[in-house]
Short mmCIF file of C-alpha atoms in Angstrom, two decimals:
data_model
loop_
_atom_site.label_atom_id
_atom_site.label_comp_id
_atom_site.label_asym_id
_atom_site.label_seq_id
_atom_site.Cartn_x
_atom_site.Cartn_y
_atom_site.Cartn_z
CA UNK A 1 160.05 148.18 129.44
CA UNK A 2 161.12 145.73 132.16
CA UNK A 3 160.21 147.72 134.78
CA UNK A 4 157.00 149.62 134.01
CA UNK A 5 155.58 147.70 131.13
CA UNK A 6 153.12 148.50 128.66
CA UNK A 7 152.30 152.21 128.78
CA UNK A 8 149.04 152.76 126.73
CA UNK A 9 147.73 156.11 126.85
CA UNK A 10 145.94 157.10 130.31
CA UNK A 11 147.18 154.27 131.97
CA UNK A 12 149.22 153.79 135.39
CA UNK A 13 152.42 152.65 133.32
CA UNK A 14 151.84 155.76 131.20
CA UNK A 15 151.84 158.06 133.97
CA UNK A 16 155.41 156.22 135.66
CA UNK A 17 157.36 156.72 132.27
CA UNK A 18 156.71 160.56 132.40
CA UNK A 19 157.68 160.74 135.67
CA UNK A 20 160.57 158.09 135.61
CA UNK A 21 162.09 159.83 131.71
CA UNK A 22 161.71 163.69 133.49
CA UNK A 23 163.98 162.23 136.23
CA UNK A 24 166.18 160.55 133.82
CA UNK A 25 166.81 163.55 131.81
CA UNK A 26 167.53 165.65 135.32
CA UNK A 27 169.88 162.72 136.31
CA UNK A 28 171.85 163.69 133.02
CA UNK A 29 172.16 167.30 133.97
CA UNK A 30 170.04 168.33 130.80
CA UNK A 31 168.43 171.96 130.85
CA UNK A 32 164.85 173.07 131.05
CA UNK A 33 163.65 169.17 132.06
CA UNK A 34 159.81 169.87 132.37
CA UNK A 35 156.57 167.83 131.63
CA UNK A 36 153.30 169.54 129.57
CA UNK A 37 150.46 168.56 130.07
CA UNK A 38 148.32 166.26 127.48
CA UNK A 39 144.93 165.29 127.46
CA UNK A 40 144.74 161.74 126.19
CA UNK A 41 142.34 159.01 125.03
CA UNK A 42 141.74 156.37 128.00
CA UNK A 43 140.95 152.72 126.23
CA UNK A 44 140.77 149.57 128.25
CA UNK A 45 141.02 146.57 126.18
CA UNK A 46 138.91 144.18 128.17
CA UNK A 47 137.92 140.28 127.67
CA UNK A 48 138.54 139.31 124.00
CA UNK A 49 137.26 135.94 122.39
CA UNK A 50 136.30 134.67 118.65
CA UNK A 51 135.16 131.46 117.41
CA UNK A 52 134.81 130.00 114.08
CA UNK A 53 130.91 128.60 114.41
CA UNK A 54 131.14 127.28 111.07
CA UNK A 55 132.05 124.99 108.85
CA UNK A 56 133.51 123.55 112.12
CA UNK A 57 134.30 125.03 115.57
CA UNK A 58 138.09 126.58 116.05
CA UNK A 59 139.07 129.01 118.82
CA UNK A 60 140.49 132.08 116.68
CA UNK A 61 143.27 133.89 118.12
CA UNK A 62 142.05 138.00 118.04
CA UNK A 63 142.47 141.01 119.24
CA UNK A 64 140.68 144.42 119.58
CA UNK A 65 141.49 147.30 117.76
CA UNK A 66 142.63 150.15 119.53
CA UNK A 67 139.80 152.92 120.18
CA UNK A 68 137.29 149.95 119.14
CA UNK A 69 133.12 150.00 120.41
CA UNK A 70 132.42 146.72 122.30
CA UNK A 71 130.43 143.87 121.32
CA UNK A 72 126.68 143.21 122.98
CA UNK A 73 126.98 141.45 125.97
CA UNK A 74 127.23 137.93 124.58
CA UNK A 75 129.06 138.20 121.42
CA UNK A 76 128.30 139.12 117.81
CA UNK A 77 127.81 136.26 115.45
CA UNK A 78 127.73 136.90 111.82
CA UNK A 79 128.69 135.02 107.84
CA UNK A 80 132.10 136.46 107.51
CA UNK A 81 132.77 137.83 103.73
CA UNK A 82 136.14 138.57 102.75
CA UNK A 83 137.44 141.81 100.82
CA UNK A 84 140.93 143.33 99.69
CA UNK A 85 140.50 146.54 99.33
CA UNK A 86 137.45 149.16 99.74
CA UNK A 87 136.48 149.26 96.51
CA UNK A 88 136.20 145.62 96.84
CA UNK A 89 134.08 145.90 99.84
CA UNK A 90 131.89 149.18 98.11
CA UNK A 91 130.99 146.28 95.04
CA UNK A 92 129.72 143.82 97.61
CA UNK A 93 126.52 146.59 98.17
CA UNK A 94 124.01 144.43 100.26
CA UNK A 95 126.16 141.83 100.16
CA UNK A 96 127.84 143.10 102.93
CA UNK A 97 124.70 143.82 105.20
CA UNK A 98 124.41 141.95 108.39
CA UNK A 99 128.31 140.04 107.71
CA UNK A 100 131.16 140.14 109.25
CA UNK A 101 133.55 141.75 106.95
CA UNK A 102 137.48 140.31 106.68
CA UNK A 103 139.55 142.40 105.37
CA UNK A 104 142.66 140.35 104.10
CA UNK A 105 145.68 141.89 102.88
CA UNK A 106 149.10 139.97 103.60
CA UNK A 107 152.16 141.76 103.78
CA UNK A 108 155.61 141.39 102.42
CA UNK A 109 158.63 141.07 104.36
CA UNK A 110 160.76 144.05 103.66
CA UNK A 111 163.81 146.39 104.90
CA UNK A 112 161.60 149.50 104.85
CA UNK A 113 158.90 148.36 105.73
CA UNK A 114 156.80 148.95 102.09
CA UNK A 115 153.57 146.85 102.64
CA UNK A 116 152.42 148.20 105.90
CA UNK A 117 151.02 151.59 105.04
CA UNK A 118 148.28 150.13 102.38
CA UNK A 119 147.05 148.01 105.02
CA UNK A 120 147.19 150.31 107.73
CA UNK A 121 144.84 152.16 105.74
CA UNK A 122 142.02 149.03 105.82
CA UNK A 123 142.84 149.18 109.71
CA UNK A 124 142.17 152.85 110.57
CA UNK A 125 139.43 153.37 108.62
CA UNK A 126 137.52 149.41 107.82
CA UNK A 127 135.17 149.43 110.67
CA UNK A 128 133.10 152.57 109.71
CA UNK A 129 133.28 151.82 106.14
CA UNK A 130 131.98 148.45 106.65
CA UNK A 131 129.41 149.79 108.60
CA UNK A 132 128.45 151.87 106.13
CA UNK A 133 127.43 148.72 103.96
CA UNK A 134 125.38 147.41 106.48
CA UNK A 135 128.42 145.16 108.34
CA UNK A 136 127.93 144.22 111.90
CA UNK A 137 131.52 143.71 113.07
CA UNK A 138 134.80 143.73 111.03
CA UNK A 139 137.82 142.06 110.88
CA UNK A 140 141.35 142.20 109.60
CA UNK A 141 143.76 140.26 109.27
CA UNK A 142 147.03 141.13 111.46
CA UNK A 143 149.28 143.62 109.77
CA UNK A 144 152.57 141.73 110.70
CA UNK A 145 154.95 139.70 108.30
CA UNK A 146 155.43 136.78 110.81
CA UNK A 147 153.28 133.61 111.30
CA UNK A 148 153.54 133.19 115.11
CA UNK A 149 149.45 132.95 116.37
CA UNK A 150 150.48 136.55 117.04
CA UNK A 151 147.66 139.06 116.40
CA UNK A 152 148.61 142.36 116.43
CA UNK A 153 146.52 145.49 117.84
CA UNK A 154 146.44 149.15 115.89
CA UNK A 155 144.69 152.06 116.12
CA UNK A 156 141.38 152.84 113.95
CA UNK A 157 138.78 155.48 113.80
CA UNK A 158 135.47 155.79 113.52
CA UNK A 159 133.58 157.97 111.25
CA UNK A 160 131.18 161.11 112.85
CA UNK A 161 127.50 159.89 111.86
CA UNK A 162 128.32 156.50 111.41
CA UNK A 163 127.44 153.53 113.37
CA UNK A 164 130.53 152.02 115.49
CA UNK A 165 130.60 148.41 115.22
CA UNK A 166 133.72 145.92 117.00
CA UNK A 167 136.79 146.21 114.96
CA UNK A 168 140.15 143.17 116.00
CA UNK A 169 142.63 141.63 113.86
CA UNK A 170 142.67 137.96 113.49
CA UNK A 171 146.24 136.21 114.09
CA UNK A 172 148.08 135.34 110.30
CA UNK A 173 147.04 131.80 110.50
CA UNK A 174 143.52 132.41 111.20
CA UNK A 175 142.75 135.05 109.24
CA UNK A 176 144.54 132.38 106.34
CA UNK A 177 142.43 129.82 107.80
CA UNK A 178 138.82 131.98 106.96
CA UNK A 179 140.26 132.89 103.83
CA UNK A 180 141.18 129.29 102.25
CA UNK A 181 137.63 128.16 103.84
CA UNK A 182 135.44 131.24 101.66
CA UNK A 183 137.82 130.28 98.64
CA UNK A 184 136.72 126.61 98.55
CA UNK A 185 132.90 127.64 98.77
CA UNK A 186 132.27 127.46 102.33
CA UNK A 187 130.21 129.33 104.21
CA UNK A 188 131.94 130.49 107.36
CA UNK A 189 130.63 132.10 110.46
CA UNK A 190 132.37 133.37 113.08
CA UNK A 191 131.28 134.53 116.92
CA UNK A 192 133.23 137.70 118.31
CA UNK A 193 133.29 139.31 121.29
CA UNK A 194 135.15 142.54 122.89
CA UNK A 195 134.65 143.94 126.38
CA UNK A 196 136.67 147.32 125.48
CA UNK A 197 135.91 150.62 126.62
CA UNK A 198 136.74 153.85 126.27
CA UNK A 199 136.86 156.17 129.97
CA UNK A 200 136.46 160.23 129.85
CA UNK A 201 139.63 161.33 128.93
CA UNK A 202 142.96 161.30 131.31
CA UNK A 203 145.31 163.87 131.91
CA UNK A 204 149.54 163.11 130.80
CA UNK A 205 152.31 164.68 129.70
CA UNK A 206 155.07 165.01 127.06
CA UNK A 207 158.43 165.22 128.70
CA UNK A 208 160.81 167.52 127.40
CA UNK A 209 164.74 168.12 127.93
CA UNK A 210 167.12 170.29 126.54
CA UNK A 211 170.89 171.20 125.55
CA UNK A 212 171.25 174.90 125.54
CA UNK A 213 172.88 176.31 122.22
CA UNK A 214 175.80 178.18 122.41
CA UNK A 215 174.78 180.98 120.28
CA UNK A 216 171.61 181.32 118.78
CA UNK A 217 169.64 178.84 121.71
CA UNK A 218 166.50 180.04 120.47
CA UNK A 219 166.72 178.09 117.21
CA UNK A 220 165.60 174.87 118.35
CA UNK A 221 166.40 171.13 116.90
CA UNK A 222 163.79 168.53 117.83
CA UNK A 223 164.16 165.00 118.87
CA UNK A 224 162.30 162.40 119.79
CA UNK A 225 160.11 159.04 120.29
CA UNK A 226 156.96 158.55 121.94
CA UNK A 227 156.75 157.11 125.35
CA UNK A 228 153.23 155.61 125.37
CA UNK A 229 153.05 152.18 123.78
CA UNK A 230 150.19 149.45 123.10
CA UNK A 231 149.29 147.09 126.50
CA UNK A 232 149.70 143.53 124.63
CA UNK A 233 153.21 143.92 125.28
CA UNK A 234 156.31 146.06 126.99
CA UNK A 235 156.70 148.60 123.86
CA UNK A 236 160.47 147.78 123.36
CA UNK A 237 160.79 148.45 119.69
CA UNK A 238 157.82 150.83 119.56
CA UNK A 239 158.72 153.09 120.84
CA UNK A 240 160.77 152.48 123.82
CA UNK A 241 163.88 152.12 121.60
CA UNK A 242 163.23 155.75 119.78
CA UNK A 243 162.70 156.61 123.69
CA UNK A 244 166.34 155.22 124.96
CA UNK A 245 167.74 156.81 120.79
CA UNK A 246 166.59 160.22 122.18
CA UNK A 247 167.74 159.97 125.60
CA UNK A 248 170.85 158.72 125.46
CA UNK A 249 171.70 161.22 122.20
CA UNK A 250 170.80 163.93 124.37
CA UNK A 251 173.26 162.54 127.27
CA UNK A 252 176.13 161.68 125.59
CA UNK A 253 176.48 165.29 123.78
CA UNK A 254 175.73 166.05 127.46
CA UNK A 255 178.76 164.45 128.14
CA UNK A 256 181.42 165.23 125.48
CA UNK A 257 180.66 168.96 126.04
CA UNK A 258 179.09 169.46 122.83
CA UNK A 259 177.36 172.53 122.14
CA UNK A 260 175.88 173.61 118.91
CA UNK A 261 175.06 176.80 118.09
CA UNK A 262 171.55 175.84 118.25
CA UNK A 263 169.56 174.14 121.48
CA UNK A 264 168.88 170.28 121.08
CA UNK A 265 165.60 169.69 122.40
CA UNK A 266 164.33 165.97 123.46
CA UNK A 267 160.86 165.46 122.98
CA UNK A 268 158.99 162.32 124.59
CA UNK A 269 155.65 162.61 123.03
CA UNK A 270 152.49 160.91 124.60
CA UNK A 271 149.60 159.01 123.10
CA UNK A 272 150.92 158.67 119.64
CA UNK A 273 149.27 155.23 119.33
CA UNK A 274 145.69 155.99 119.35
CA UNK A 275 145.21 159.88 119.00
CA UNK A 276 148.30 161.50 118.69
CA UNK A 277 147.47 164.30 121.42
CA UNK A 278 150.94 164.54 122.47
CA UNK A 279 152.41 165.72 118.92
CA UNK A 280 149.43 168.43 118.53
CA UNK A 281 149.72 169.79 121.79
CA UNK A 282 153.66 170.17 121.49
CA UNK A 283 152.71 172.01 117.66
CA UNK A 284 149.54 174.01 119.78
CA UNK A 285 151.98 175.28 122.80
CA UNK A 286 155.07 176.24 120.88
CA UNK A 287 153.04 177.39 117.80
CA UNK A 288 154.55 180.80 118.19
CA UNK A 289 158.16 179.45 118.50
CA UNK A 290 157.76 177.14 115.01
CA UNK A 291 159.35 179.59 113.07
CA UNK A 292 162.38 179.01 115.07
CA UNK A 293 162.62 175.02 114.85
CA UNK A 294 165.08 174.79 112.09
CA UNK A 295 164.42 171.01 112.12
CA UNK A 296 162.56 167.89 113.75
CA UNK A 297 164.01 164.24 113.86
CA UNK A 298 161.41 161.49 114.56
CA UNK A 299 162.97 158.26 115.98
CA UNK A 300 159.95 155.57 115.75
CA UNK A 301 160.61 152.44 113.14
CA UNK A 302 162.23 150.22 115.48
CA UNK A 303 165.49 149.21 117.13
CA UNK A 304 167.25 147.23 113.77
CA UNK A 305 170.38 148.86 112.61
CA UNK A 306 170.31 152.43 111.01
CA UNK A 307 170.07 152.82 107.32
CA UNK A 308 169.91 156.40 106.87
CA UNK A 309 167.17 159.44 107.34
CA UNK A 310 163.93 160.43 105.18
CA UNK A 311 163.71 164.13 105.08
CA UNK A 312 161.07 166.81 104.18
CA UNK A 313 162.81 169.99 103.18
CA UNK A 314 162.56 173.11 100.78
CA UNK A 315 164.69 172.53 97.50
CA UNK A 316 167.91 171.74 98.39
CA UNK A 317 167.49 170.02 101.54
CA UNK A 318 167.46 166.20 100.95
CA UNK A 319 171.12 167.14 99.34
CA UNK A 320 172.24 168.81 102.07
CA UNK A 321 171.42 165.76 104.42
CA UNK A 322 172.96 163.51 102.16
CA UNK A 323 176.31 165.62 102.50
CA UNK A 324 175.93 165.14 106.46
CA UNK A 325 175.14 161.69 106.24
CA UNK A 326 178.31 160.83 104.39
CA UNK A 327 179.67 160.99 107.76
CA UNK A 328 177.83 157.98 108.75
CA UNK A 329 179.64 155.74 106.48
CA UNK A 330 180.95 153.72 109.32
CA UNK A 331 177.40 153.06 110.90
CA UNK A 332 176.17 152.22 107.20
CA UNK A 333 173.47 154.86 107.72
CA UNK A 334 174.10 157.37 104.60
CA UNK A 335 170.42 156.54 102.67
CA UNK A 336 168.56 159.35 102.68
CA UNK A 337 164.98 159.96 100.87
CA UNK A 338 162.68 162.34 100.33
CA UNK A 339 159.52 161.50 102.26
CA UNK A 340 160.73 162.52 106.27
CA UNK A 341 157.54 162.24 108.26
CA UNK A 342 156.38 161.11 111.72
CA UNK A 343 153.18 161.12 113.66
CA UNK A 344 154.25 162.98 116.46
CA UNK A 345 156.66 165.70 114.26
CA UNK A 346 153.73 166.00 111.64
CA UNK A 347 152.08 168.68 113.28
CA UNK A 348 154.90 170.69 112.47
CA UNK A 349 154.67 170.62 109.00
CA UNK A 350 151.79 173.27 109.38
CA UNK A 351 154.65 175.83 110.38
CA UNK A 352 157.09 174.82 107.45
CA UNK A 353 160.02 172.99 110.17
CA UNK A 354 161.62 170.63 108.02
CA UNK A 355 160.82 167.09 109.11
CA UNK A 356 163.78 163.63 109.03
CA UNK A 357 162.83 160.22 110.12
CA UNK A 358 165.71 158.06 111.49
CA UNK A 359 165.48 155.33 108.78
CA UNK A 360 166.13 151.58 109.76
CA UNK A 361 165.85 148.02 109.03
CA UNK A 362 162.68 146.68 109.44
CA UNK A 363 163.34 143.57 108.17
CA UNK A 364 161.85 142.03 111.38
CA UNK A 365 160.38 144.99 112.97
CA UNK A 366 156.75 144.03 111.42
CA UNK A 367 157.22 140.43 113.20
CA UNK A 368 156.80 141.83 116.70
CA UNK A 369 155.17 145.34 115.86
CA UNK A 370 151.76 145.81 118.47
CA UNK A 371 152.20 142.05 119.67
CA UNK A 372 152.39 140.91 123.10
CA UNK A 373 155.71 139.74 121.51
CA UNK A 374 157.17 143.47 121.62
CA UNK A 375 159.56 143.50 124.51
CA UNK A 376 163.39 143.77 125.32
CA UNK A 377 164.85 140.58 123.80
CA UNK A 378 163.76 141.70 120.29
CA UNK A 379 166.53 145.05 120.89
CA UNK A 380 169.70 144.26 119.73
CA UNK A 381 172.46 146.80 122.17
CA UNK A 382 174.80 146.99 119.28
CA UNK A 383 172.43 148.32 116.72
CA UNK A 384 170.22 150.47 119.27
CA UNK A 385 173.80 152.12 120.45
CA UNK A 386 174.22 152.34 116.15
CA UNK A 387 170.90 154.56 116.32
CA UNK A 388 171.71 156.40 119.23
CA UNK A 389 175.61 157.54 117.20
CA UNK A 390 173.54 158.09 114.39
CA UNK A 391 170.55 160.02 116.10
CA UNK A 392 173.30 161.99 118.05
CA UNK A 393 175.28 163.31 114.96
CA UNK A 394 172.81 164.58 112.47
CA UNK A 395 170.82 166.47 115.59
CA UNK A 396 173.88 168.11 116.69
CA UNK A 397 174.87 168.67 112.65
CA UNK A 398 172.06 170.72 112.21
CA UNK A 399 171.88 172.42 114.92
CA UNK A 400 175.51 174.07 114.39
CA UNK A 401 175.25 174.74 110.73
CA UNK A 402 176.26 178.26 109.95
CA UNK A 403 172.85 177.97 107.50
CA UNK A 404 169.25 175.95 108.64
CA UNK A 405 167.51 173.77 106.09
CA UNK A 406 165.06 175.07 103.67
CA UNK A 407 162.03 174.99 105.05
CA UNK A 408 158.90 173.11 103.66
CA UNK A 409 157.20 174.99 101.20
CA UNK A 410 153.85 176.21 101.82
CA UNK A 411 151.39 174.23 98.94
CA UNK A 412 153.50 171.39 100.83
CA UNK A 413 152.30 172.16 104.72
CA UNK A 414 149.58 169.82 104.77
CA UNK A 415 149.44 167.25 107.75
CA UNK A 416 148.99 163.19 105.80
CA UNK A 417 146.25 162.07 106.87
CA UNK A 418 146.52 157.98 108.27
#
């Protein structure tokens, strides 16, 4: 993070962490260190500006979307009208037409992280449903749980057949400020403009490194974080800590001789952000070896301390983990819920593999998360070396269990949608 920086998908930072993890892992004395290739999205942010025209001027502090159209050359300047929800916005009919629409959803400061996914749901999908009302632009206001003039980026997605108009998130206290201004009658207009683009897409890679199983090494366990991060900041806590959980996991059973019955396999996955090509090309090119990945762990919440692991399983599974995870009692990590998922080990569900996120606090992690705020100082060594213990154990667990975990049941093999 120091030395390469922000590593957004097609960029030159992006292309240094593949090459600078693959040696890494070689350093370590891992087997099979190799790189596939991934086609990802290339999205240049560009100039960024907004301006509250009226009921008074005020520089706003924004921030384009990820994968967001740019603004006409000069700006887009529209009434702003403010909504909660979409069925809020689907009431305002022609209302809507030829506004700027706000979507404002605050979230709550929480250890898992609760509030985030409802409003990550506005984000991904606001601009084209706006634009389906007849909207010119849309904004939202940043999903973080800090007030810091921080606004924080995100991927969203625009419809086939419907118009692309701008999409950025407003800082906390801007976003606030539009919304007490429409509450006391006002009428409030607002001037953006984005100088994004989006470039043909660039060739990557996933990086991938692996500890041979002793007996049956061609049942795999997964691992992994994504390397690619968002360019605001260095991409410390997302994902470069899941990066360094993963790597140093992999080294230190490297060290102490380990070996499971099964091969631990490190995954660095690309372009999670804003496409996730690197998680469907690892599910594409190993489609045939699925049926023998007894399990995938996703490290990508953060660096705070770890609490535990979700899991997706057949019946029986979450129990099973819970057993394992008794062992943790030291680290405080022996929570584990149903629910395991991850953007980059989704994929997988198609094939049955059964699925654990490394669950941690997130108290804070929604202060920082896509801000030009995300970088080293916000890791704390003692809890990312907690994560790494706790990473470490339940990979090499299940991968020398006499039996694998149940694996997902079919009617349940369907890939969440964001």
């Amino acid at each position: 993070t120091d030395r390469i920086g922000q590593r957004l998908s097609g960029s030159p930072g992006a292309a240094a962490a593949v090459a600078w993890s693959a040696e890494e892992f070689r350093r370590d004395g891992l087997a099979r260190v190799r790189t596939e290739k991934v086609m990802v999205p290339h999205w240049i942010r560009g100039e960024e500006f907004a301006l509250l025209l009226s009921p008074s001027p005020v520089p706003l502090s924004v921030t384009a979307l990820g994968m967001s159209a740019p603004t006409p050359s000069g700006g887009i300047a529209g009434d702003v009208v403010e909504v909660s929800s979409f069925d809020e916005l689907h009431a305002l009919g022609e209302k809507a037409r030829g506004k700027i629409v706000l979507y404002y959803k605050p979230m709550v400061r929480h250890p898992d992280g609760d509030s985030y996914g409802a409003a990550a749901g506005l984000r991904y999908r606001g601009a084209s449903e706006a634009a389906k009302q007849g909207a010119v632009a849309m904004l939202i206001r940043s999903l973080g749980t800090l007030s810091a003039r921080l606004p924080h980026t995100g991927v969203q997605a625009y419809e086939d057949g419907v118009e692309q108009i701008p999409a950025a998130a407003l800082a906390a206290e801007d976003a606030d400020l539009l919304h007490r201004l429409l509450a006391s009658g006002e009428r409030v207009r607002v001037r953006l403009s984005l100088g994004c683009r989006t470039l043909p897409d660039a060739e990557s890679a996933n990086v991938i490194a692996e500890l041979r199983g002793s007996s049956r090494p061609e049942e795999v366990v997964v691992i992994g974080g994504h390397l690619d991060s968002w360019d605001l900041g260095t991409g410390a806590i997302d994902d470069g800590a899941g990066v360094a959980v993963s790597m140093e996991a992999m080294r230190l059973l490297k060290k102490l001789g380990l070996r499971p019955r099964r091969t631990i396999r490190a995954v660095l996955f690309m372009n999670e952000e804003n496409g996730n090509r690197g998680g469907l090309a690892y599910a594409e090119a190993h489609k045939e070896e699925l049926a023998s990945h007894v399990a995938a762990i996703e490290s990508d919440s953060g660096a705070g301390r770890p609490l535990g692991f979700d899991v997706s399983a057949g019946a029986g599974g979450l129990e099973r983990v819970t057993a394992l995870a008794r062992s943790l009692v030291s680290l405080g990590a022996t929570r584990v819920l149903g629910g395991g998922e991850g953007v980059d080990i989704g994929p997988m569900r198609l094939a049955g593999v059964p699925l654990l996120s490394l669950r941690q606090d997130m108290t804070y992690y929604f202060d920082w998360h896509h801000t030009a705020a995300d970088t080293l100082d916000k890791v704390d060594p003692r809890e990312l070396s907690d994560n790494v213990a706790a990473m470490a154990f339940m990979a090499y667990a299940l991968a020398d269990e006499e039996t694998p975990l149940p694996r997902i049941p079919e009617a349940e093999r369907v890939v969440p949608k964001r």
